[in-house]
Short mmCIF file of C-alpha atoms in Angstrom, two decimals:
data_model
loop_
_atom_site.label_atom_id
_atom_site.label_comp_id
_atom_site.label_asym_id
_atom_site.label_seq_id
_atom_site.Cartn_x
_atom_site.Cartn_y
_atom_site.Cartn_z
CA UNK A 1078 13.16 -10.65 -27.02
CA UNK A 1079 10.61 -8.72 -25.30
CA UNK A 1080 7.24 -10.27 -25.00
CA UNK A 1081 4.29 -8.52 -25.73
CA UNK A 1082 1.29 -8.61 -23.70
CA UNK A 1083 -2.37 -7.76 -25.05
CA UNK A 1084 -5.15 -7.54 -23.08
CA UNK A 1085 -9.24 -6.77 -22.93
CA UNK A 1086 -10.28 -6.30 -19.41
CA UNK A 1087 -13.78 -7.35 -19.35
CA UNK A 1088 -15.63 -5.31 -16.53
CA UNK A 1089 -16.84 -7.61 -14.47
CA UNK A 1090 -16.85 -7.49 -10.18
CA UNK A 1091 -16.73 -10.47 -8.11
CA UNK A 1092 -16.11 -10.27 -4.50
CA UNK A 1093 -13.52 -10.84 -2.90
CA UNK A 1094 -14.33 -12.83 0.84
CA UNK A 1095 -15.05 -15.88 -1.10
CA UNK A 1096 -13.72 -19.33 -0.29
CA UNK A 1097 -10.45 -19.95 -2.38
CA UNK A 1098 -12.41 -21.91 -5.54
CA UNK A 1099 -14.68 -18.80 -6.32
CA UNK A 1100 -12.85 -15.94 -5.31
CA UNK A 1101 -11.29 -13.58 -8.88
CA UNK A 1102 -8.66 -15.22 -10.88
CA UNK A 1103 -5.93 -12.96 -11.73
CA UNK A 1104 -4.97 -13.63 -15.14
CA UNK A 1105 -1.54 -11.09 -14.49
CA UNK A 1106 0.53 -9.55 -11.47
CA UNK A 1107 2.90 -7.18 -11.17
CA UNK A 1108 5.32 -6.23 -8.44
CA UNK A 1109 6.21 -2.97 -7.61
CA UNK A 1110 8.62 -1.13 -5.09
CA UNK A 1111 7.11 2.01 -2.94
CA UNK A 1112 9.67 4.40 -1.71
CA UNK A 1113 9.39 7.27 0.44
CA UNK A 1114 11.39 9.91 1.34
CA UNK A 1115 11.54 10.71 5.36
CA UNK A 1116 12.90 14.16 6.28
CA UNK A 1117 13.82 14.72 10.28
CA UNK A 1118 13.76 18.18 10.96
CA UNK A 1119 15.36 18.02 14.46
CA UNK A 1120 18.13 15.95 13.07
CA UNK A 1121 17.92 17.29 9.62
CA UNK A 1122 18.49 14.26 8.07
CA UNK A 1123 16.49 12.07 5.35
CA UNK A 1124 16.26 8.46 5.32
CA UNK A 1125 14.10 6.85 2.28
CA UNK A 1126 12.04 3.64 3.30
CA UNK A 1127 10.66 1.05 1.07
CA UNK A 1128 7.86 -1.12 0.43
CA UNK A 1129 6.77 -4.25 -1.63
CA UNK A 1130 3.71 -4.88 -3.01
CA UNK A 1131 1.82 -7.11 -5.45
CA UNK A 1132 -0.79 -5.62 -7.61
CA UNK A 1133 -3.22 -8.74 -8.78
CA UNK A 1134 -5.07 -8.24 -11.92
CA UNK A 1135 -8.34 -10.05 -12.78
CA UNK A 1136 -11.04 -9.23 -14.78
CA UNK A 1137 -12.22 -5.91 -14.01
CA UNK A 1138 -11.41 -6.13 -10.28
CA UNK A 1139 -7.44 -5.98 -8.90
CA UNK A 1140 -6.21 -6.81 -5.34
CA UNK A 1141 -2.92 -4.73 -4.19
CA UNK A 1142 -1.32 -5.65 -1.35
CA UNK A 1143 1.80 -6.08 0.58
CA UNK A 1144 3.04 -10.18 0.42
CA UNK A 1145 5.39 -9.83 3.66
CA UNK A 1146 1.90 -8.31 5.90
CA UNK A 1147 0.15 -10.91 4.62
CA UNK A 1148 2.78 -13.95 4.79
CA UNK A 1149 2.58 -12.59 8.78
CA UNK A 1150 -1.20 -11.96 9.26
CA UNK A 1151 -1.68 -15.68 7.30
CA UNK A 1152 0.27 -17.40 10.38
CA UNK A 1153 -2.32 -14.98 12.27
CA UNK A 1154 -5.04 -17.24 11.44
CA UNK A 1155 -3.66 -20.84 11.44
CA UNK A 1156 -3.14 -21.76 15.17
CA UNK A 1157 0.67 -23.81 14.17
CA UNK A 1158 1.64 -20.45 12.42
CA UNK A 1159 0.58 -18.15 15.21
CA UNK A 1160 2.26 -20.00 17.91
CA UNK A 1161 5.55 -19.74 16.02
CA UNK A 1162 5.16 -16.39 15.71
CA UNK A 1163 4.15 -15.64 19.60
CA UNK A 1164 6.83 -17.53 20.70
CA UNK A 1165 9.18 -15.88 18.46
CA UNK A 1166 7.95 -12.54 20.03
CA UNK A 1167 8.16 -13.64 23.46
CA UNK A 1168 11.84 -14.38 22.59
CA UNK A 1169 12.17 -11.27 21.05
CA UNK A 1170 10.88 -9.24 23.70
CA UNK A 1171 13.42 -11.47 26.56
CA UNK A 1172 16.06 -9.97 24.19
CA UNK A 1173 14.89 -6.45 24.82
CA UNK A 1174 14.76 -6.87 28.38
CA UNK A 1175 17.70 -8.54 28.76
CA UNK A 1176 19.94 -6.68 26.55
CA UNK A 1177 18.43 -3.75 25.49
CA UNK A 1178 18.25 -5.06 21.90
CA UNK A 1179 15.33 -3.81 19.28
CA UNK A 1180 12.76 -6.54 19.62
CA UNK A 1181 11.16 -5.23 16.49
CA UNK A 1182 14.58 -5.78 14.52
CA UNK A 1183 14.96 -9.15 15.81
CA UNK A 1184 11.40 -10.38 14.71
CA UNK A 1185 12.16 -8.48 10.94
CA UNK A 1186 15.43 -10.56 10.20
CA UNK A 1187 13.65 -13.53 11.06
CA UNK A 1188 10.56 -12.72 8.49
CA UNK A 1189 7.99 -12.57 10.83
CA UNK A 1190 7.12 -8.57 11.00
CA UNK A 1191 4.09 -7.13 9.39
CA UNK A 1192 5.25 -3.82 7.00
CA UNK A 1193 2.66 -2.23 5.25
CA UNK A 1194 -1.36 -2.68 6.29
CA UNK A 1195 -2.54 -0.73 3.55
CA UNK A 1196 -4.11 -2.53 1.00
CA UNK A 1197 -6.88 -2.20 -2.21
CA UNK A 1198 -9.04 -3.60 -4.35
CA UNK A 1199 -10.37 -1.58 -7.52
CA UNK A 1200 -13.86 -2.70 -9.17
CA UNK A 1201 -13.31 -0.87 -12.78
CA UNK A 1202 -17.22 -1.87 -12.54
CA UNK A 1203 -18.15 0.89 -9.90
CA UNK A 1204 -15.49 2.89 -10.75
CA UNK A 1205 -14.71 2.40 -6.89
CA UNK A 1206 -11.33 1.95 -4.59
CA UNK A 1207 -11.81 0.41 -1.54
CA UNK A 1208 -9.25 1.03 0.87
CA UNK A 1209 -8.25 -1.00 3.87
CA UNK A 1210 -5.82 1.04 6.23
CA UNK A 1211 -4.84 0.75 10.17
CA UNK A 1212 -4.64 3.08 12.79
CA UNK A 1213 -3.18 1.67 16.65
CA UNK A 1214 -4.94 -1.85 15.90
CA UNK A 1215 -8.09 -0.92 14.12
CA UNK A 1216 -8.84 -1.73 10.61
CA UNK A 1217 -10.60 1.11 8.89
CA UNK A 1218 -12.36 0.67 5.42
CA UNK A 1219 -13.16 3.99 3.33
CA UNK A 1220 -13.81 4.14 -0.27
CA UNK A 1221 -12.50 6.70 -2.85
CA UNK A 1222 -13.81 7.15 -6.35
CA UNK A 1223 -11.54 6.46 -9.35
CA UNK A 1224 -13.15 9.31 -11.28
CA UNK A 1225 -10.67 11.95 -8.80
CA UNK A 1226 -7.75 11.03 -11.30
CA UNK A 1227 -7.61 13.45 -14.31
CA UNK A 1228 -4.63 12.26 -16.24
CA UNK A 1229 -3.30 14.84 -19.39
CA UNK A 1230 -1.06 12.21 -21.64
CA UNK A 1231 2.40 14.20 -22.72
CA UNK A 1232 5.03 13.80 -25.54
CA UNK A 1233 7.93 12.84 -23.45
CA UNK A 1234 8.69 8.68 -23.65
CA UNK A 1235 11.42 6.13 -22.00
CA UNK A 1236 12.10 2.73 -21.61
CA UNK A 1237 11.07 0.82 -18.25
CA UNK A 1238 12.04 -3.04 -18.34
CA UNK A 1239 12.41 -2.78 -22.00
CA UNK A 1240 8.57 -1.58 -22.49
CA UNK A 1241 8.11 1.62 -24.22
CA UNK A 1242 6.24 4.09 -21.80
CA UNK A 1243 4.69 7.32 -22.39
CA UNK A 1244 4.30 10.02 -19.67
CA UNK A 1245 0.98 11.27 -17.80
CA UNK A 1246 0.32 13.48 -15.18
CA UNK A 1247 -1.94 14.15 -13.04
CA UNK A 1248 -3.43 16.25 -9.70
CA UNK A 1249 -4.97 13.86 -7.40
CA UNK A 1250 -5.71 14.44 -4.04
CA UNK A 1251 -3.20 17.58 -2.89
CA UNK A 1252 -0.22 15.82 -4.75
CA UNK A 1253 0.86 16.15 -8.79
CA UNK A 1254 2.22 13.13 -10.10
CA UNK A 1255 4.01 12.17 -13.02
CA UNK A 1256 3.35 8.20 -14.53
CA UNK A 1257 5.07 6.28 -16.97
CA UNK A 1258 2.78 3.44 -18.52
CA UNK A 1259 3.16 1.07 -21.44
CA UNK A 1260 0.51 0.85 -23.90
CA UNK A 1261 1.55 -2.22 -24.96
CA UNK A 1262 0.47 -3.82 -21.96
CA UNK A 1263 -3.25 -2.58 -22.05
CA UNK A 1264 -4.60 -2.45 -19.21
CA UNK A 1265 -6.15 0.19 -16.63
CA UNK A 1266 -3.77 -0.59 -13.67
CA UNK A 1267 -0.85 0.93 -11.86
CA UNK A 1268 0.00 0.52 -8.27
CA UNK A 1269 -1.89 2.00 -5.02
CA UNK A 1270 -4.61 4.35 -6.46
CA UNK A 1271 -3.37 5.02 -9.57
CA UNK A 1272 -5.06 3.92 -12.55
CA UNK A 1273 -6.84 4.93 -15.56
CA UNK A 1274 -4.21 5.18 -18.87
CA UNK A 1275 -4.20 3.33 -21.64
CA UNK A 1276 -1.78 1.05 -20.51
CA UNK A 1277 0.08 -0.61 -17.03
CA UNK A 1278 1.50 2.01 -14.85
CA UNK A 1279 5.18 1.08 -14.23
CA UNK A 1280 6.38 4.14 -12.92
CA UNK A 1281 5.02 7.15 -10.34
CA UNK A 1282 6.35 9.89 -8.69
CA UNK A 1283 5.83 12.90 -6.80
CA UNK A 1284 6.51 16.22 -8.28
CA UNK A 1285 8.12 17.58 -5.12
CA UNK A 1286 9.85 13.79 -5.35
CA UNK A 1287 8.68 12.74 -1.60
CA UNK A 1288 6.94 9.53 -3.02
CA UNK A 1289 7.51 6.94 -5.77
CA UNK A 1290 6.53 3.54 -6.88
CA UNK A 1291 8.77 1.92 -9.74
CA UNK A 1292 7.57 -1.51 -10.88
CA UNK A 1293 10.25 -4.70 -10.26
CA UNK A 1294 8.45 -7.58 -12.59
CA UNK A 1295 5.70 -8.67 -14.28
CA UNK A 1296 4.26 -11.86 -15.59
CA UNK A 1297 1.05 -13.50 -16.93
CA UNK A 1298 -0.22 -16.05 -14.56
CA UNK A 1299 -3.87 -18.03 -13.34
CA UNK A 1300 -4.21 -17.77 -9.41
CA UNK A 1301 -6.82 -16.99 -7.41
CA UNK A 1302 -6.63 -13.72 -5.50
CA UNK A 1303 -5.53 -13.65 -1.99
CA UNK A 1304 -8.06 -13.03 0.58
CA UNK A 1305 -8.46 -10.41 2.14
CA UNK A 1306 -7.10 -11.42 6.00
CA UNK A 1307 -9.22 -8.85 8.54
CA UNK A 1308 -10.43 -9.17 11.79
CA UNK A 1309 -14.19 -8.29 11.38
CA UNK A 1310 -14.51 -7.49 14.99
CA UNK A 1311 -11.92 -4.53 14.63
CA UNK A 1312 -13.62 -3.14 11.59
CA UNK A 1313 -14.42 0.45 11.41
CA UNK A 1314 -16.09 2.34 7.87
CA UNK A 1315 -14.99 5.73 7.74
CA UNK A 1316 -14.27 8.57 5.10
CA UNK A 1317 -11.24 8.88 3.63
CA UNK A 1318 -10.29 12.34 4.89
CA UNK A 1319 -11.47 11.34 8.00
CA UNK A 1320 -9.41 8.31 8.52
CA UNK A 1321 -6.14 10.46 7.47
CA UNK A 1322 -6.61 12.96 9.97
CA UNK A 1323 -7.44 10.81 12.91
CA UNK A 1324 -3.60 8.96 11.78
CA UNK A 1325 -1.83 12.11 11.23
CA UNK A 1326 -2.92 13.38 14.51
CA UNK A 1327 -2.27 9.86 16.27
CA UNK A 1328 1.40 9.54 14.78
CA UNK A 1329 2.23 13.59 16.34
CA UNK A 1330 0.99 12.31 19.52
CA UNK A 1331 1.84 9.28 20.03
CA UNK A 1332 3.76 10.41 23.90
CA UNK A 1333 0.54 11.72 25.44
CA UNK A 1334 -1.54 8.17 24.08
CA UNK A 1335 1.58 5.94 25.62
CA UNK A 1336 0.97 7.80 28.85
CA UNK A 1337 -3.08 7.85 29.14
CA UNK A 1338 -2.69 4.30 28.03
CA UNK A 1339 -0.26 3.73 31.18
CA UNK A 1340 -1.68 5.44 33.50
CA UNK A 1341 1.15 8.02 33.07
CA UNK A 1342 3.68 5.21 34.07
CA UNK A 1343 5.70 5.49 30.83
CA UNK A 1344 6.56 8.45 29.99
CA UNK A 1345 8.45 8.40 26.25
CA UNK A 1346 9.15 10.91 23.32
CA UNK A 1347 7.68 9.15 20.37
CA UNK A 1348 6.00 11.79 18.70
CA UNK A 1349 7.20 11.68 15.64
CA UNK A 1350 9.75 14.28 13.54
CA UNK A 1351 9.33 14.17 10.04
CA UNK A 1352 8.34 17.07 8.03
CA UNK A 1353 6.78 14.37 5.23
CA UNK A 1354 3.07 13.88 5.22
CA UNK A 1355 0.77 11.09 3.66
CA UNK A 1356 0.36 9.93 0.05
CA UNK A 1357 -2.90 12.18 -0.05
CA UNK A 1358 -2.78 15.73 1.67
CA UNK A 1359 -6.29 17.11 0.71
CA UNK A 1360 -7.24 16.15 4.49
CA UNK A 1361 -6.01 19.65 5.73
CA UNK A 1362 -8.89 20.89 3.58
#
C-alpha cells in the first residue's frame, strides 16, 4: 500500500562547508533520471544521454547533485583513492596508445569517470539557487533567484510511482516546461531548478521535448548532506548568463583551444555538432 508522506518544511538555512556533525540533515531524498535529447545535424542523427542525480532535502535548504561525480571527486581528496584512480588512468591512457582504444570508455566501465559537475543547493530562506557548474577545469559559482519560476497549476492529473500528480507549467528562462508533482508529498522541491508547487516534483519536461527529468525513488531518511567537494583555488563567481555563454562558445570551439593550447601541434575537429542548446537559453538575450 502506498505510503503517504507529510511534511512542514521549516525555513531555516544552514551552510553547507561544515564538518560532517553540523552540516544539514536531510530528513528525505529523492532520485531522479535527467535525459537529454542530442540532435547531430551533419549526421542527422539523435542520440538521448542520461544522468543521475540525488536531490537531498533538509529543512529549508536541499543539496542536488550527481552521486557517480562525487563517488570520483571523493577519491579526489583521499590520497589511497586518488592513486587508484591515477593509476587506473595511466592504464587507461597505455590502452589508447597502444591500441587505439577510448581511454575515457575504459575508465567509465570501471566506475571511476566523473559525469555531471553541475550541482545545487536551494535556501527556500533567500529564495536563492546557487549553482556550481564547470567550464575546461574551472569551477564557476553563479546564483539565480527562485522567484524566475511562475508556475499556472492545470486540471490534467496521472499517476507517477503510484502518487497522484497534478500538472504545472511554467516559462523559465527561454524554455516552457510542463511538471507533474504530488501534493501528497508536500514539499517545495523538484529536481535541478525547479521548485515551488505544492508538492515534490516527480516529473519535467520540455515543451519542444529536448529535456526531461523523471524521478526513479524516494524515501524518508536522517543523513547528513554531502559536502560540497571544490577546489577553492579554481573558483570563479560569475553571472549566470555569463557563465552559459562563455560554455556555449567553448564547446563550438573546442578545435581552435586544442590548437592554441598545443602550440598548433594537434590539430583535431572537436567542435561540436548538435543543434541542442543548454537547459536555459535566455543567454542569447
Amino acid at each position: 500500500m502506498k505510503r503517504l508522506i507529510y511534511i512542514i518544511c521549516v525555513l531555516m538555512y544552514v551552510p553547507l562547508s561544515m564538518a560532517a556533525e553540523d552540516r544539514p540533515v536531510a530528513f528525505m531524498k529523492a532520485q531522479y533520471k535527467e535525459w537529454h535529447k542530442i540532435k547531430n545535424t551533419e549526421k542527422d542523427t539523435s542520440d538521448v544521454s542520461e544522468n543521475k542525480y540525488v536531490l537531498q532535502i533538509g529543512r529549508g535548504v536541499s543539496y542536488y547533485y550527481d552521486p557517480q561525480t562525487y563517488y570520483v571527486d571523493s577519491l579526489e581528496n583521499d590520497p589511497t583513492g586518488k592513486a587508484i584512480r591515477d593509476q587506473a588512468m595511466h592504464d587507461a591512457l597505455n590502452e589508447f596508445m597502444n591500441s587505439g582504444a577510448d581511454a575515457f570508455a575504459i575508465m567509465r566501465d570501471k566506475g571511476l569517470m566523473a559525469e555531471s559537475r553541475y550541482k545545487n543547493q536551494k535556501d527556500f530562506r533567500s529564495n536563492i539557487i546557487t549553482v556550481w557548474n564547470t567550464n575546461g577545469g574551472d569551477v564557476y559559482q553563479y546564483e539565480t533567484d527562485m522567484n524566475d519560476l511562475n508556475w499556472e497549476i492545470c486540471d490534467s492529473t496521472k499517476i507517477i510511482l503510484d502518487y497522484d500528480c497534478n500538472l504545472a507549467t511554467a516559462d523559465y528562462h527561454g524554455r516552457k516546461w510542463k511538471a507533474w508533482f504530488a501534493p501528497e508529498v508536500a514539499i517545495q522541491e523538484g529536481p535541478w531548478q525547479l521548485c515551488g508547487l505544492p508538492g515534490l516534483i516527480f516529473e519535467a519536461e520540455t515543451e519542444d521535448g529536448e529535456y526531461g527529468f523523471e524521478i526513479t525513488g524516494i524515501q524518508k531518511c536522517n543523513e547528513s548532506f554531502k559536502p560540497i567537494l571544490i577546489d577553492s583555488d579554481n573558483l570563479f563567481n560569475t553571472p549566470r548568463k555569463s557563465f552559459l555563454k562563455m560554455k556555449d562558445y567553448a564547446r563550438r570551439n573546442r578545435s581552435s583551444r586544442i590548437r592554441a593550447m598545443t602550440g598548433g601541434k594537434v590539430k583535431v575537429d572537436a567542435d561540436y555538432k548538435g543543434s541542442d542548446d543548454f537547459l536555459e537559453t535566455d543567454y542569447h538575450e
